[in-house]
PDB file of C-alpha atoms and ligand atoms in Angstrom:
ATOM      1  CA  MET A   1       2.951 -13.936 -19.919  1.00 40.00           C
ATOM      2  CA  ALA A   2       2.020 -13.577 -16.434  1.00 42.00           C
ATOM      3  CA  SER A   3       2.589 -16.524 -14.088  1.00 47.00           C
ATOM      4  CA  ASN A   4       0.092 -16.828 -11.321  1.00 60.00           C
ATOM      5  CA  GLU A   5       1.916 -18.793  -8.808  1.00 73.00           C
ATOM      6  CA  GLY A   6       4.873 -16.647  -8.211  1.00 74.00           C
ATOM      7  CA  SER A   7       8.299 -17.829  -7.093  1.00 78.00           C
ATOM      8  CA  PHE A   8       9.985 -18.758  -3.883  1.00 81.00           C
ATOM      9  CA  TRP A   9      11.159 -15.129  -3.812  1.00 82.00           C
ATOM     10  CA  LEU A  10       8.273 -13.139  -5.437  1.00 86.00           C
ATOM     11  CA  PRO A  11       4.560 -13.033  -5.446  1.00 88.00           C
ATOM     12  CA  PRO A  12       2.626 -13.846  -8.705  1.00 87.00           C
ATOM     13  CA  GLN A  13       3.190 -11.491 -11.762  1.00 88.00           C
ATOM     14  CA  SER A  14      -0.252 -10.139 -12.088  1.00 88.00           C
ATOM     15  CA  SER A  15       0.420  -7.033 -14.180  1.00 89.00           C
ATOM     16  CA  THR A  16       1.781  -6.319 -17.682  1.00 89.00           C
ATOM     17  CA  VAL A  17       5.013  -4.808 -16.195  1.00 88.00           C
ATOM     18  CA  ALA A  18       5.537  -7.431 -13.384  1.00 88.00           C
ATOM     19  CA  SER A  19       7.811  -9.696 -15.447  1.00 88.00           C
ATOM     20  CA  GLU A  20      10.055  -6.750 -16.685  1.00 90.00           C
ATOM     21  CA  VAL A  21      10.549  -5.601 -13.027  1.00 91.00           C
ATOM     22  CA  ASP A  22      11.364  -9.238 -11.971  1.00 90.00           C
ATOM     23  CA  GLU A  23      13.967  -9.640 -14.793  1.00 91.00           C
ATOM     24  CA  LEU A  24      15.735  -6.598 -13.554  1.00 93.00           C
ATOM     25  CA  PHE A  25      15.511  -7.808  -9.931  1.00 92.00           C
ATOM     26  CA  ASP A  26      16.755 -11.247 -10.822  1.00 91.00           C
ATOM     27  CA  PHE A  27      19.677  -9.762 -12.717  1.00 93.00           C
ATOM     28  CA  ILE A  28      20.769  -7.645  -9.704  1.00 93.00           C
ATOM     29  CA  MET A  29      20.220 -10.529  -7.352  1.00 93.00           C
ATOM     30  CA  ASP A  30      22.302 -12.914  -9.614  1.00 93.00           C
ATOM     31  CA  LEU A  31      25.153 -10.461  -9.594  1.00 93.00           C
ATOM     32  CA  ASN A  32      24.983 -10.238  -5.886  1.00 94.00           C
ATOM     33  CA  TYR A  33      25.248 -13.963  -5.638  1.00 95.00           C
ATOM     34  CA  ILE A  34      28.239 -14.076  -8.098  1.00 94.00           C
ATOM     35  CA  PHE A  35      30.172 -11.277  -6.317  1.00 93.00           C
ATOM     36  CA  PHE A  36      29.450 -12.633  -2.949  1.00 96.00           C
ATOM     37  CA  PHE A  37      31.081 -16.033  -3.824  1.00 96.00           C
ATOM     38  CA  ILE A  38      34.045 -14.337  -5.731  1.00 93.00           C
ATOM     39  CA  ILE A  39      34.911 -12.153  -2.666  1.00 94.00           C
ATOM     40  CA  LEU A  40      34.363 -14.869  -0.195  1.00 96.00           C
ATOM     41  CA  ALA A  41      36.525 -17.262  -2.133  1.00 97.00           C
ATOM     42  CA  MET A  42      39.430 -14.794  -2.598  1.00 93.00           C
ATOM     43  CA  THR A  43      39.214 -13.838   0.980  1.00 95.00           C
ATOM     44  CA  VAL A  44      39.717 -17.533   2.015  1.00 96.00           C
ATOM     45  CA  TYR A  45      42.408 -18.012  -0.560  1.00 95.00           C
ATOM     46  CA  PHE A  46      44.548 -14.983   0.635  1.00 91.00           C
ATOM     47  CA  VAL A  47      44.064 -15.687   4.254  1.00 92.00           C
ATOM     48  CA  VAL A  48      45.508 -19.102   3.761  1.00 92.00           C
ATOM     49  CA  LYS A  49      48.196 -18.168   1.200  1.00 88.00           C
ATOM     50  CA  TYR A  50      49.550 -15.168   3.151  1.00 84.00           C
ATOM     51  CA  LYS A  51      49.123 -16.381   6.726  1.00 84.00           C
ATOM     52  CA  ARG A  52      52.001 -15.293   8.900  1.00 81.00           C
ATOM     53  CA  THR A  53      53.842 -18.530  10.089  1.00 82.00           C
ATOM     54  CA  ASN A  54      56.314 -16.890  12.595  1.00 81.00           C
ATOM     55  CA  ASP A  55      56.805 -13.574  14.518  1.00 80.00           C
ATOM     56  CA  GLU A  56      59.859 -12.404  12.560  1.00 79.00           C
ATOM     57  CA  GLN A  57      58.292 -12.785   9.227  1.00 75.00           C
ATOM     58  CA  LEU A  58      58.198  -9.427   7.049  1.00 75.00           C
ATOM     59  CA  ALA A  59      56.362  -8.353   4.021  1.00 71.00           C
ATOM     60  CA  THR A  60      58.358  -9.684   1.216  1.00 69.00           C
ATOM     61  CA  SER A  61      56.440  -8.583  -2.010  1.00 69.00           C
ATOM     62  CA  ASP A  62      58.354  -6.254  -4.350  1.00 69.00           C
ATOM     63  CA  LEU A  63      55.124  -5.718  -6.550  1.00 71.00           C
ATOM     64  CA  ASP A  64      53.521  -2.241  -5.957  1.00 78.00           C
ATOM     65  CA  HIS A  65      50.586  -2.664  -8.237  1.00 83.00           C
ATOM     66  CA  SER A  66      49.013  -4.396 -11.302  1.00 86.00           C
ATOM     67  CA  THR A  67      47.340  -2.142 -13.816  1.00 90.00           C
ATOM     68  CA  LEU A  68      45.531  -5.145 -15.299  1.00 92.00           C
ATOM     69  CA  TRP A  69      43.920  -6.179 -12.098  1.00 89.00           C
ATOM     70  CA  GLU A  70      43.232  -2.632 -10.842  1.00 91.00           C
ATOM     71  CA  GLY A  71      41.643  -1.713 -14.077  1.00 94.00           C
ATOM     72  CA  ALA A  72      39.682  -4.947 -14.075  1.00 92.00           C
ATOM     73  CA  TRP A  73      38.126  -4.456 -10.766  1.00 89.00           C
ATOM     74  CA  ALA A  74      37.282  -0.845 -11.182  1.00 93.00           C
ATOM     75  CA  PHE A  75      35.773  -1.035 -14.765  1.00 95.00           C
ATOM     76  CA  ILE A  76      33.949  -4.289 -14.723  1.00 93.00           C
ATOM     77  CA  PRO A  77      31.814  -3.328 -11.803  1.00 92.00           C
ATOM     78  CA  LEU A  78      31.526   0.261 -13.108  1.00 96.00           C
ATOM     79  CA  GLY A  79      30.098  -1.185 -16.397  1.00 95.00           C
ATOM     80  CA  LEU A  80      27.719  -3.487 -14.582  1.00 94.00           C
ATOM     81  CA  CYS A  81      26.536  -0.485 -12.602  1.00 94.00           C
ATOM     82  CA  PHE A  82      25.801   1.338 -15.687  1.00 96.00           C
ATOM     83  CA  VAL A  83      23.820  -1.634 -17.128  1.00 95.00           C
ATOM     84  CA  MET A  84      21.678  -1.492 -13.882  1.00 94.00           C
ATOM     85  CA  PHE A  85      21.119   2.254 -14.209  1.00 96.00           C
ATOM     86  CA  VAL A  86      20.125   2.322 -17.716  1.00 97.00           C
ATOM     87  CA  TRP A  87      17.768  -0.727 -17.491  1.00 95.00           C
ATOM     88  CA  GLY A  88      16.375   0.571 -14.179  1.00 94.00           C
ATOM     89  CA  PHE A  89      15.813   4.122 -15.644  1.00 96.00           C
ATOM     90  CA  LYS A  90      14.079   2.816 -18.647  1.00 94.00           C
ATOM     91  CA  LEU A  91      11.753   0.673 -16.516  1.00 92.00           C
ATOM     92  CA  PHE A  92      11.195   3.649 -13.920  1.00 91.00           C
ATOM     93  CA  VAL A  93      10.149   5.924 -16.874  1.00 91.00           C
ATOM     94  CA  ASN A  94       7.883   3.156 -18.114  1.00 89.00           C
ATOM     95  CA  LEU A  95       6.240   2.660 -14.716  1.00 87.00           C
ATOM     96  CA  GLN A  96       5.686   6.518 -14.312  1.00 87.00           C
ATOM     97  CA  VAL A  97       4.010   7.211 -17.531  1.00 90.00           C
ATOM     98  CA  ALA A  98       0.728   5.836 -18.059  1.00 89.00           C
ATOM     99  CA  PRO A  99      -0.255   4.671 -21.658  1.00 90.00           C
ATOM    100  CA  PRO A 100      -2.541   7.131 -23.403  1.00 90.00           C
ATOM    101  CA  GLY A 101      -6.317   6.200 -22.823  1.00 88.00           C
ATOM    102  CA  ALA A 102      -5.685   4.749 -19.317  1.00 91.00           C
ATOM    103  CA  MET A 103      -8.707   4.791 -17.166  1.00 92.00           C
ATOM    104  CA  GLU A 104      -8.468   7.290 -14.340  1.00 93.00           C
ATOM    105  CA  VAL A 105      -9.204   6.636 -10.677  1.00 94.00           C
ATOM    106  CA  TYR A 106      -8.746   9.229  -7.923  1.00 94.00           C
ATOM    107  CA  VAL A 107      -7.307   8.007  -4.846  1.00 94.00           C
ATOM    108  CA  SER A 108      -7.447   9.503  -1.514  1.00 91.00           C
ATOM    109  CA  ALA A 109      -5.638   8.096   1.612  1.00 92.00           C
ATOM    110  CA  GLN A 110      -6.295   9.055   5.136  1.00 89.00           C
ATOM    111  CA  LYS A 111      -5.631   7.607   8.639  1.00 85.00           C
ATOM    112  CA  TRP A 112      -6.570   4.809   8.176  1.00 84.00           C
ATOM    113  CA  SER A 113      -8.260   3.914   4.912  1.00 86.00           C
ATOM    114  CA  TRP A 114      -8.375   4.277   1.198  1.00 90.00           C
ATOM    115  CA  ASN A 115     -10.908   5.903  -0.912  1.00 90.00           C
ATOM    116  CA  PHE A 116     -11.214   5.267  -4.744  1.00 92.00           C
ATOM    117  CA  ALA A 117     -13.293   7.591  -6.754  1.00 90.00           C
ATOM    118  CA  TYR A 118     -14.327   6.729 -10.255  1.00 91.00           C
ATOM    119  CA  GLU A 119     -15.093   9.001 -13.342  1.00 87.00           C
ATOM    120  CA  ASN A 120     -18.816   8.371 -13.050  1.00 84.00           C
ATOM    121  CA  GLY A 121     -18.944   9.840  -9.455  1.00 80.00           C
ATOM    122  CA  GLY A 122     -18.969   6.355  -7.746  1.00 83.00           C
ATOM    123  CA  ASN A 123     -16.558   5.569  -4.889  1.00 84.00           C
ATOM    124  CA  SER A 124     -15.338   2.632  -2.975  1.00 85.00           C
ATOM    125  CA  ASN A 125     -12.920   1.384  -0.356  1.00 86.00           C
ATOM    126  CA  ASP A 126     -11.783  -1.634  -2.265  1.00 89.00           C
ATOM    127  CA  LEU A 127     -10.432  -0.912  -5.829  1.00 93.00           C
ATOM    128  CA  TYR A 128     -12.365  -2.053  -8.853  1.00 94.00           C
ATOM    129  CA  VAL A 129     -10.604  -2.234 -12.258  1.00 94.00           C
ATOM    130  CA  PRO A 130     -11.358  -3.873 -15.614  1.00 94.00           C
ATOM    131  CA  ALA A 131      -9.023  -6.676 -16.813  1.00 92.00           C
ATOM    132  CA  GLY A 132      -6.896  -5.930 -19.839  1.00 90.00           C
ATOM    133  CA  LYS A 133      -7.033  -2.210 -19.646  1.00 92.00           C
ATOM    134  CA  PRO A 134      -4.576   0.260 -18.366  1.00 94.00           C
ATOM    135  CA  VAL A 135      -5.589   2.093 -15.039  1.00 94.00           C
ATOM    136  CA  LYS A 136      -3.979   5.292 -13.979  1.00 94.00           C
ATOM    137  CA  LEU A 137      -4.333   6.212 -10.228  1.00 94.00           C
ATOM    138  CA  ILE A 138      -4.193   9.957  -9.282  1.00 94.00           C
ATOM    139  CA  MET A 139      -3.483  10.053  -5.626  1.00 94.00           C
ATOM    140  CA  LYS A 140      -3.320  12.433  -2.770  1.00 94.00           C
ATOM    141  CA  SER A 141      -3.325  12.090   0.897  1.00 93.00           C
ATOM    142  CA  LYS A 142      -5.691  13.933   3.440  1.00 88.00           C
ATOM    143  CA  ASP A 143      -3.311  13.895   6.308  1.00 88.00           C
ATOM    144  CA  VAL A 144       0.069  12.197   6.494  1.00 92.00           C
ATOM    145  CA  LEU A 145       2.361  10.289   4.135  1.00 94.00           C
ATOM    146  CA  HIS A 146       0.953   7.063   3.087  1.00 95.00           C
ATOM    147  CA  SER A 147       2.179   4.695   0.123  1.00 95.00           C
ATOM    148  CA  PHE A 148       0.114   2.746  -2.212  1.00 95.00           C
ATOM    149  CA  TYR A 149       1.514  -0.824  -2.851  1.00 95.00           C
ATOM    150  CA  VAL A 150       0.317  -3.845  -4.756  1.00 94.00           C
ATOM    151  CA  PRO A 151       3.255  -6.311  -4.579  1.00 92.00           C
ATOM    152  CA  ASP A 152       1.443  -8.617  -7.301  1.00 92.00           C
ATOM    153  CA  PHE A 153       1.589  -5.678  -9.713  1.00 92.00           C
ATOM    154  CA  ARG A 154       5.011  -4.533  -8.739  1.00 92.00           C
ATOM    155  CA  VAL A 155       3.742  -1.087  -8.292  1.00 92.00           C
ATOM    156  CA  LYS A 156       4.421   1.303  -5.528  1.00 92.00           C
ATOM    157  CA  ALA A 157       4.073   5.000  -4.852  1.00 92.00           C
ATOM    158  CA  ASP A 158       3.969   7.399  -2.080  1.00 94.00           C
ATOM    159  CA  VAL A 159       0.712   9.213  -1.442  1.00 94.00           C
ATOM    160  CA  ILE A 160       1.437  12.650  -0.202  1.00 93.00           C
ATOM    161  CA  PRO A 161      -0.545  15.473   1.423  1.00 92.00           C
ATOM    162  CA  ASN A 162      -0.922  18.608  -0.845  1.00 91.00           C
ATOM    163  CA  ARG A 163       0.578  17.002  -3.799  1.00 92.00           C
ATOM    164  CA  TYR A 164      -0.694  14.604  -6.466  1.00 93.00           C
ATOM    165  CA  THR A 165       1.351  11.433  -7.252  1.00 92.00           C
ATOM    166  CA  THR A 166       0.429   8.987 -10.110  1.00 91.00           C
ATOM    167  CA  VAL A 167       0.901   5.335 -10.691  1.00 92.00           C
ATOM    168  CA  TRP A 168      -0.378   2.971 -13.363  1.00 94.00           C
ATOM    169  CA  PHE A 169      -1.051  -0.720 -14.083  1.00 94.00           C
ATOM    170  CA  GLU A 170      -2.686  -3.099 -16.427  1.00 93.00           C
ATOM    171  CA  ALA A 171      -3.852  -6.343 -14.995  1.00 91.00           C
ATOM    172  CA  PRO A 172      -4.403  -8.883 -17.906  1.00 91.00           C
ATOM    173  CA  GLU A 173      -6.520 -11.389 -16.035  1.00 90.00           C
ATOM    174  CA  ALA A 174      -9.472 -11.241 -13.565  1.00 90.00           C
ATOM    175  CA  GLY A 175      -8.592 -11.800  -9.975  1.00 91.00           C
ATOM    176  CA  GLU A 176      -7.954 -10.170  -6.595  1.00 93.00           C
ATOM    177  CA  HIS A 177      -4.736  -8.730  -5.212  1.00 93.00           C
ATOM    178  CA  ARG A 178      -3.932  -7.224  -1.975  1.00 93.00           C
ATOM    179  CA  ILE A 179      -3.237  -3.390  -1.530  1.00 94.00           C
ATOM    180  CA  TYR A 180      -1.007  -2.296   1.294  1.00 94.00           C
ATOM    181  CA  CYS A 181      -0.030   0.994   2.749  1.00 94.00           C
ATOM    182  CA  THR A 182       3.695   0.681   2.838  1.00 93.00           C
ATOM    183  CA  GLU A 183       4.733   3.869   4.781  1.00 92.00           C
ATOM    184  CA  TYR A 184       4.393   3.887   8.410  1.00 94.00           C
ATOM    185  CA  CYS A 185       1.425   6.263   9.003  1.00 91.00           C
ATOM    186  CA  GLY A 186       0.595   5.875  12.703  1.00 87.00           C
ATOM    187  CA  LYS A 187      -0.943   3.240  15.048  1.00 83.00           C
ATOM    188  CA  GLU A 188      -3.341   1.620  12.621  1.00 83.00           C
ATOM    189  CA  HIS A 189      -0.928   1.589   9.563  1.00 90.00           C
ATOM    190  CA  SER A 190      -1.081  -2.072   9.240  1.00 88.00           C
ATOM    191  CA  GLY A 191      -4.903  -1.979   9.065  1.00 85.00           C
ATOM    192  CA  MET A 192      -4.645  -0.154   5.659  1.00 88.00           C
ATOM    193  CA  TYR A 193      -4.817  -3.202   3.597  1.00 88.00           C
ATOM    194  CA  ARG A 194      -7.601  -3.592   1.058  1.00 90.00           C
ATOM    195  CA  THR A 195      -8.213  -5.563  -2.126  1.00 92.00           C
ATOM    196  CA  VAL A 196      -8.074  -4.537  -5.719  1.00 94.00           C
ATOM    197  CA  HIS A 197     -10.754  -6.558  -7.672  1.00 94.00           C
ATOM    198  CA  VAL A 198      -9.856  -7.130 -11.295  1.00 94.00           C
ATOM    199  CA  LEU A 199     -12.982  -7.857 -13.104  1.00 93.00           C
ATOM    200  CA  PRO A 200     -13.921  -8.982 -16.706  1.00 94.00           C
ATOM    201  CA  PRO A 201     -14.909  -5.552 -18.502  1.00 91.00           C
ATOM    202  CA  ALA A 202     -18.585  -6.371 -18.745  1.00 91.00           C
ATOM    203  CA  GLU A 203     -18.828  -7.055 -14.987  1.00 90.00           C
ATOM    204  CA  PHE A 204     -16.678  -4.068 -14.170  1.00 91.00           C
ATOM    205  CA  GLU A 205     -19.252  -1.796 -16.001  1.00 89.00           C
ATOM    206  CA  LYS A 206     -22.076  -3.183 -13.929  1.00 87.00           C
ATOM    207  CA  LYS A 207     -20.052  -2.821 -10.641  1.00 86.00           C
ATOM    208  CA  LEU A 208     -19.285   0.842 -11.764  1.00 87.00           C
ATOM    209  CA  GLU A 209     -22.947   1.552 -11.971  1.00 83.00           C
ATOM    210  CA  ASP A 210     -23.640   0.076  -8.551  1.00 81.00           C
ATOM    211  CA  LEU A 211     -20.874   2.328  -7.149  1.00 79.00           C
ATOM    212  CA  SER A 212     -22.452   5.480  -8.226  1.00 76.00           C
ATOM    213  CA  GLY A 213     -25.846   6.744  -7.226  1.00 69.00           C
ATOM    214  CA  PRO A 214     -27.542   6.157  -3.767  1.00 73.00           C
ATOM    215  CA  SER A 215     -26.516   2.931  -2.016  1.00 76.00           C
ATOM    216  CA  LYS A 216     -28.996   0.236  -1.490  1.00 77.00           C
ATOM    217  CA  LEU A 217     -29.422  -2.350   1.322  1.00 81.00           C
ATOM    218  CA  PRO A 218     -27.719  -5.473  -0.105  1.00 82.00           C
ATOM    219  CA  GLU A 219     -30.044  -8.321  -0.635  1.00 81.00           C
ATOM    220  CA  GLY A 220     -30.588 -10.715   2.190  1.00 85.00           C
ATOM    221  CA  MET A 221     -29.306  -8.335   4.896  1.00 87.00           C
ATOM    222  CA  THR A 222     -30.759  -6.508   7.722  1.00 89.00           C
ATOM    223  CA  MET A 223     -29.892  -2.803   8.183  1.00 88.00           C
ATOM    224  CA  ALA A 224     -27.876  -3.670  11.215  1.00 89.00           C
ATOM    225  CA  GLN A 225     -25.942  -6.284   9.279  1.00 90.00           C
ATOM    226  CA  TRP A 226     -25.222  -3.934   6.495  1.00 89.00           C
ATOM    227  CA  GLY A 227     -24.128  -1.489   9.043  1.00 90.00           C
ATOM    228  CA  GLU A 228     -21.596  -4.013  10.512  1.00 91.00           C
ATOM    229  CA  GLN A 229     -20.232  -4.671   6.956  1.00 88.00           C
ATOM    230  CA  LEU A 230     -19.728  -0.955   6.493  1.00 88.00           C
ATOM    231  CA  TYR A 231     -18.003  -0.713   9.880  1.00 90.00           C
ATOM    232  CA  VAL A 232     -15.380  -3.264   8.498  1.00 86.00           C
ATOM    233  CA  ASP A 233     -15.221  -1.815   4.914  1.00 82.00           C
ATOM    234  CA  TYR A 234     -14.847   1.670   5.939  1.00 82.00           C
ATOM    235  CA  THR A 235     -12.220   0.632   8.493  1.00 81.00           C
ATOM    236  CA  CYS A 236     -14.203   2.202  11.496  1.00 87.00           C
ATOM    237  CA  ALA A 237     -13.048  -0.906  13.262  1.00 86.00           C
ATOM    238  CA  THR A 238      -9.347   0.228  13.256  1.00 84.00           C
ATOM    239  CA  CYS A 239     -10.241   3.140  15.692  1.00 87.00           C
ATOM    240  CA  HIS A 240     -13.659   2.033  17.295  1.00 91.00           C
ATOM    241  CA  SER A 241     -13.816  -1.271  19.043  1.00 90.00           C
ATOM    242  CA  LYS A 242     -17.245  -2.982  19.439  1.00 86.00           C
ATOM    243  CA  ASP A 243     -16.425  -4.785  22.646  1.00 88.00           C
ATOM    244  CA  GLY A 244     -15.655  -1.823  24.853  1.00 87.00           C
ATOM    245  CA  SER A 245     -11.984  -1.977  24.561  1.00 87.00           C
ATOM    246  CA  ARG A 246     -10.282   1.483  24.049  1.00 88.00           C
ATOM    247  CA  LEU A 247      -8.652   2.337  20.762  1.00 87.00           C
ATOM    248  CA  VAL A 248      -7.930   5.423  19.065  1.00 86.00           C
ATOM    249  CA  GLY A 249     -11.572   6.540  19.353  1.00 89.00           C
ATOM    250  CA  PRO A 250     -14.455   5.803  21.692  1.00 90.00           C
ATOM    251  CA  SER A 251     -15.809   2.093  21.501  1.00 91.00           C
ATOM    252  CA  PHE A 252     -19.052   1.663  19.772  1.00 91.00           C
ATOM    253  CA  LYS A 253     -20.249  -0.709  22.502  1.00 89.00           C
ATOM    254  CA  ALA A 254     -23.443   0.882  24.154  1.00 87.00           C
ATOM    255  CA  ILE A 255     -22.651   4.112  22.136  1.00 89.00           C
ATOM    256  CA  TYR A 256     -26.221   4.738  21.118  1.00 88.00           C
ATOM    257  CA  GLY A 257     -27.812   7.185  23.681  1.00 87.00           C
ATOM    258  CA  ARG A 258     -24.555   7.401  25.416  1.00 88.00           C
ATOM    259  CA  GLU A 259     -24.034  10.850  27.314  1.00 88.00           C
ATOM    260  CA  GLY A 260     -20.728  12.229  28.256  1.00 87.00           C
ATOM    261  CA  LYS A 261     -18.419  15.253  28.228  1.00 88.00           C
ATOM    262  CA  LEU A 262     -16.783  16.827  25.204  1.00 89.00           C
ATOM    263  CA  ALA A 263     -13.357  18.302  24.991  1.00 87.00           C
ATOM    264  CA  ASP A 264     -14.551  21.883  25.340  1.00 87.00           C
ATOM    265  CA  GLY A 265     -16.296  21.045  28.447  1.00 86.00           C
ATOM    266  CA  SER A 266     -19.811  20.808  27.133  1.00 89.00           C
ATOM    267  CA  THR A 267     -21.938  17.612  27.121  1.00 89.00           C
ATOM    268  CA  TYR A 268     -23.223  15.314  24.400  1.00 89.00           C
ATOM    269  CA  LYS A 269     -25.845  12.652  23.914  1.00 89.00           C
ATOM    270  CA  ALA A 270     -25.146  10.201  21.135  1.00 89.00           C
ATOM    271  CA  ASP A 271     -28.380  10.269  19.140  1.00 87.00           C
ATOM    272  CA  GLU A 272     -28.911  10.036  15.433  1.00 86.00           C
ATOM    273  CA  GLU A 273     -28.039  13.765  14.979  1.00 87.00           C
ATOM    274  CA  TYR A 274     -24.802  13.502  16.952  1.00 89.00           C
ATOM    275  CA  ILE A 275     -23.707  10.328  15.330  1.00 90.00           C
ATOM    276  CA  ASN A 276     -24.296  11.715  11.862  1.00 87.00           C
ATOM    277  CA  GLU A 277     -22.495  14.909  12.653  1.00 89.00           C
ATOM    278  CA  SER A 278     -19.656  12.934  14.097  1.00 89.00           C
ATOM    279  CA  ILE A 279     -19.091  11.104  10.908  1.00 89.00           C
ATOM    280  CA  MET A 280     -19.381  14.069   8.512  1.00 87.00           C
ATOM    281  CA  GLU A 281     -17.709  16.655  10.779  1.00 88.00           C
ATOM    282  CA  PRO A 282     -15.754  14.638  13.266  1.00 89.00           C
ATOM    283  CA  LYS A 283     -13.967  17.607  14.771  1.00 87.00           C
ATOM    284  CA  ALA A 284     -17.167  19.538  15.616  1.00 87.00           C
ATOM    285  CA  LYS A 285     -17.659  17.626  18.883  1.00 88.00           C
ATOM    286  CA  VAL A 286     -14.693  15.562  20.137  1.00 90.00           C
ATOM    287  CA  VAL A 287     -15.094  13.465  23.243  1.00 90.00           C
ATOM    288  CA  GLU A 288     -13.127  14.375  26.195  1.00 88.00           C
ATOM    289  CA  GLY A 289      -9.862  12.342  26.555  1.00 87.00           C
ATOM    290  CA  TYR A 290      -9.661  11.319  22.828  1.00 89.00           C
ATOM    291  CA  PRO A 291      -7.457  12.978  20.106  1.00 88.00           C
ATOM    292  CA  PRO A 292      -9.173  14.931  17.359  1.00 86.00           C
ATOM    293  CA  VAL A 293      -7.805  12.739  14.526  1.00 84.00           C
ATOM    294  CA  MET A 294     -10.867  11.204  12.876  1.00 85.00           C
ATOM    295  CA  PRO A 295     -11.204  12.120   9.085  1.00 82.00           C
ATOM    296  CA  SER A 296     -14.517  13.249   7.606  1.00 82.00           C
ATOM    297  CA  PHE A 297     -16.453  10.634   5.533  1.00 84.00           C
ATOM    298  CA  LYS A 298     -18.324  13.251   3.565  1.00 79.00           C
ATOM    299  CA  GLY A 299     -18.780  12.246  -0.007  1.00 73.00           C
ATOM    300  CA  GLN A 300     -17.920   8.601   1.080  1.00 78.00           C
ATOM    301  CA  LEU A 301     -20.978   7.385   3.108  1.00 84.00           C
ATOM    302  CA  ASP A 302     -24.478   8.499   2.082  1.00 82.00           C
ATOM    303  CA  ASP A 303     -27.623   8.798   4.290  1.00 83.00           C
ATOM    304  CA  ASN A 304     -28.598   5.120   3.732  1.00 85.00           C
ATOM    305  CA  GLN A 305     -25.283   3.974   4.900  1.00 86.00           C
ATOM    306  CA  ILE A 306     -25.174   6.086   7.889  1.00 88.00           C
ATOM    307  CA  ASN A 307     -28.597   4.915   8.960  1.00 88.00           C
ATOM    308  CA  ALA A 308     -27.293   1.520   8.540  1.00 89.00           C
ATOM    309  CA  ILE A 309     -24.304   2.153  10.788  1.00 90.00           C
ATOM    310  CA  ILE A 310     -26.662   3.670  13.446  1.00 90.00           C
ATOM    311  CA  ALA A 311     -28.841   0.582  13.240  1.00 90.00           C
ATOM    312  CA  PHE A 312     -25.746  -1.664  13.880  1.00 91.00           C
ATOM    313  CA  MET A 313     -24.705   0.650  16.747  1.00 91.00           C
ATOM    314  CA  LYS A 314     -28.143   0.081  18.436  1.00 89.00           C
ATOM    315  CA  THR A 315     -27.418  -3.632  18.524  1.00 90.00           C
ATOM    316  CA  LEU A 316     -24.258  -3.070  20.461  1.00 88.00           C
ATOM    317  CA  LYS A 317     -25.733  -3.001  23.921  1.00 84.00           C
TER     318      LYS A 317
HETATM  319 CU1  LIG B   1      -1.142   4.648   5.629  1.00 68.04          CU
HETATM  320 CU2  LIG B   1       0.670   3.319   6.435  1.00 68.04          CU
END
């Protein structure tokens, strides 16, 4: 059964495979401790026993070797390595192959955000999954190498451009767990942390419906407040400051109505049309002095959300 506190060394075990991974990890660590002390103790013993006490002293042993000892220190560690290999390989295969009937989620990584697309066409930046059901992630990168990592699940896999990789897990209980990108992918690599929300199955079905179809202004929020939330959720904040400081991309401070030069020498004015285009086709008009690195948010943000983001920009005077 999964423990939810974790140990001194390891985070909580929040997936069905976590305890198996930890058992192997603990086995290898325990062997390390044992051999560390054996080797240390023998080193000290031999240093004391065979210390040279005067300058004329010569080697006196007439033993050339001991088959018993040499066999022991070759074959015992070899046997232990085989145990580690076979145990690890079985676990590796188990971690690679999703059980039949797993729910599939398509994952797309880009500098510097995650997108999770569900079977009903919905998509999100945090991952939503039902409790007690295996989930298979089918992952691809839009640009460079990223790596999907949920420590609480003991699950990690590279996300690679032009190739699909998969990973699966089953979280038995509802809860929230951290997703990290664990492959250095550029300046805002550390900003690629999101949450996986494990929901009770009925709640998950409801969430899934919300995620598909056109987005709606969340209750109790103004358009500008919603825009600010999207600015955080879609990780715009990693490249675009709102206080005027220079990050990877131009700051959002006073962006609405801003005029300036583009990389190709022409000029731009940041109106609705320009901002919409810059979110959908970021490379169409690149502001002078900035690298053309922004990914497209086509299929991730709809018109309502873009309007909200523009409303938010208008408040940043
Ligand atoms: Cu993506 Cu590090």
